[in-house]
């Protein structure tokens, strides 16, 4: 009888813990939606509706990300050292959700005057948005090592996060074009997109804030007695220090390449569907809807595959398959059967989700390993570096595509029906296929250098205790 009672109690405790974990994970719907909508439409919005040249628009994205990159480790260090009754991370989930939602709406509601004023306003709005996104994302990403302490438990927790992240991908990539189309696919559609997505981000961010109330959190690092000057440079010396953690260093390089795949593909998608495939935003919605839905449905399968074959081995195979899938877009020709477009959506969406889950499941392992070898909790700094890599990848995509398109003669304007030269169409096709495939393959050598597994973590735990 005692055994039955113990089992029931254990099940109840598991259920009690699972709900807050799911509510915390739902915050990824906010970040996923905004990240993907911005990656999908920021370059296209600036070149097609604000009248900004492609190379200038790509440079705007790059400058905003470089500036924002400075704030990521700073935000991580701040969250490590915040002393608050809610813990060092949760206060920023509240304020960050409000700020990133409002700043996203601002960008897509900029006036369309054109010229230098549009360039200045676009740059200012993107810098502000990136900064606000950091306030939420860096502390949020630092929470998993304390929420789930075990190797397999983190895979489970991060599968919840990836589920909501894929819902965000669905909303930000498939839903965003539909919002634009609902208002006529003109500037009003982008205004509407900004407001709706901004409100969604605020709502889901607040769910994560209130839902994570009962989850464990670490104590803040001791208050520093160093001089103000030394404290100002500490976040950057911390970055150098955490990169001495070899598993984390190699995982960040893998993530950089992997996210560059997504950033390049998303930046190219509106151009590819509009100018090469000659389809409207509704077709973008259908493609990305299929991409996201199959990704969501594949999560339980990938959890089992990872459990059977390991995180690294699964990741390695998926990177090669991902590269092959993206490269097939280069083979597209006019008159190609619709089946092949849909098949790409299914295949690439499934594999992309698998790579994302592998990466997300490995990050908390590197955080715990850092604690074990240093005796410090530097999760905020680590998440700041990881978010910095996300921003760098997000900048590389639009910047590279912007330079490529302008060099090949893309015609900017405020009308998506403008006829583009063949060279520009060829550049779009290459940007949609060959460039992301090469980024996939570039990640493989770094993943080969990543050595952290469950046995190594157990050995580090034993040594630390």
PDB file of C-alpha atoms in Angstrom, residues 14 17-29 140 147 153-167 296 299 303 357 360:
ATOM      1  CA  UNK A  14       5.389  15.508 -11.522  1.00  0.00           C
ATOM      2  CA  UNK A  17       5.961  20.641 -11.790  1.00  0.00           C
ATOM      3  CA  UNK A  18       5.009  20.051 -15.419  1.00  0.00           C
ATOM      4  CA  UNK A  19       2.359  22.797 -15.651  1.00  0.00           C
ATOM      5  CA  UNK A  20       4.700  25.641 -14.586  1.00  0.00           C
ATOM      6  CA  UNK A  21       7.348  24.246 -16.951  1.00  0.00           C
ATOM      7  CA  UNK A  22       4.860  24.386 -19.826  1.00  0.00           C
ATOM      8  CA  UNK A  23       3.767  27.897 -18.881  1.00  0.00           C
ATOM      9  CA  UNK A  24       7.411  29.007 -18.721  1.00  0.00           C
ATOM     10  CA  UNK A  25       8.074  27.381 -22.103  1.00  0.00           C
ATOM     11  CA  UNK A  26       5.135  29.267 -23.643  1.00  0.00           C
ATOM     12  CA  UNK A  27       7.274  32.416 -23.577  1.00  0.00           C
ATOM     13  CA  UNK A  28       9.103  30.960 -26.563  1.00  0.00           C
ATOM     14  CA  UNK A  29       5.969  31.520 -28.620  1.00  0.00           C
ATOM     15  CA  UNK A 140      14.596  33.813 -20.035  1.00  0.00           C
ATOM     16  CA  UNK A 147      14.168  24.346 -13.749  1.00  0.00           C
ATOM     17  CA  UNK A 153      14.899  16.177 -17.887  1.00  0.00           C
ATOM     18  CA  UNK A 154      16.379  19.018 -19.895  1.00  0.00           C
ATOM     19  CA  UNK A 155      15.526  17.302 -23.150  1.00  0.00           C
ATOM     20  CA  UNK A 156      11.933  17.046 -21.889  1.00  0.00           C
ATOM     21  CA  UNK A 157      11.846  20.682 -20.722  1.00  0.00           C
ATOM     22  CA  UNK A 158      13.382  21.963 -23.921  1.00  0.00           C
ATOM     23  CA  UNK A 159      10.963  19.873 -25.984  1.00  0.00           C
ATOM     24  CA  UNK A 160       8.210  21.976 -24.364  1.00  0.00           C
ATOM     25  CA  UNK A 161      10.152  25.082 -25.323  1.00  0.00           C
ATOM     26  CA  UNK A 162      10.739  23.889 -28.885  1.00  0.00           C
ATOM     27  CA  UNK A 163       7.006  23.100 -29.172  1.00  0.00           C
ATOM     28  CA  UNK A 164       6.113  26.714 -28.346  1.00  0.00           C
ATOM     29  CA  UNK A 165       9.043  27.974 -30.387  1.00  0.00           C
ATOM     30  CA  UNK A 166       7.626  26.139 -33.394  1.00  0.00           C
ATOM     31  CA  UNK A 167       4.214  27.635 -32.658  1.00  0.00           C
ATOM     32  CA  UNK A 296       5.441  20.542 -34.288  1.00  0.00           C
ATOM     33  CA  UNK A 299       8.871  16.817 -31.786  1.00  0.00           C
ATOM     34  CA  UNK A 303      12.714  13.201 -28.508  1.00  0.00           C
ATOM     35  CA  UNK A 357      15.670  20.451 -30.395  1.00  0.00           C
ATOM     36  CA  UNK A 360      18.257  23.479 -27.223  1.00  0.00           C
TER      37      UNK A 360
END
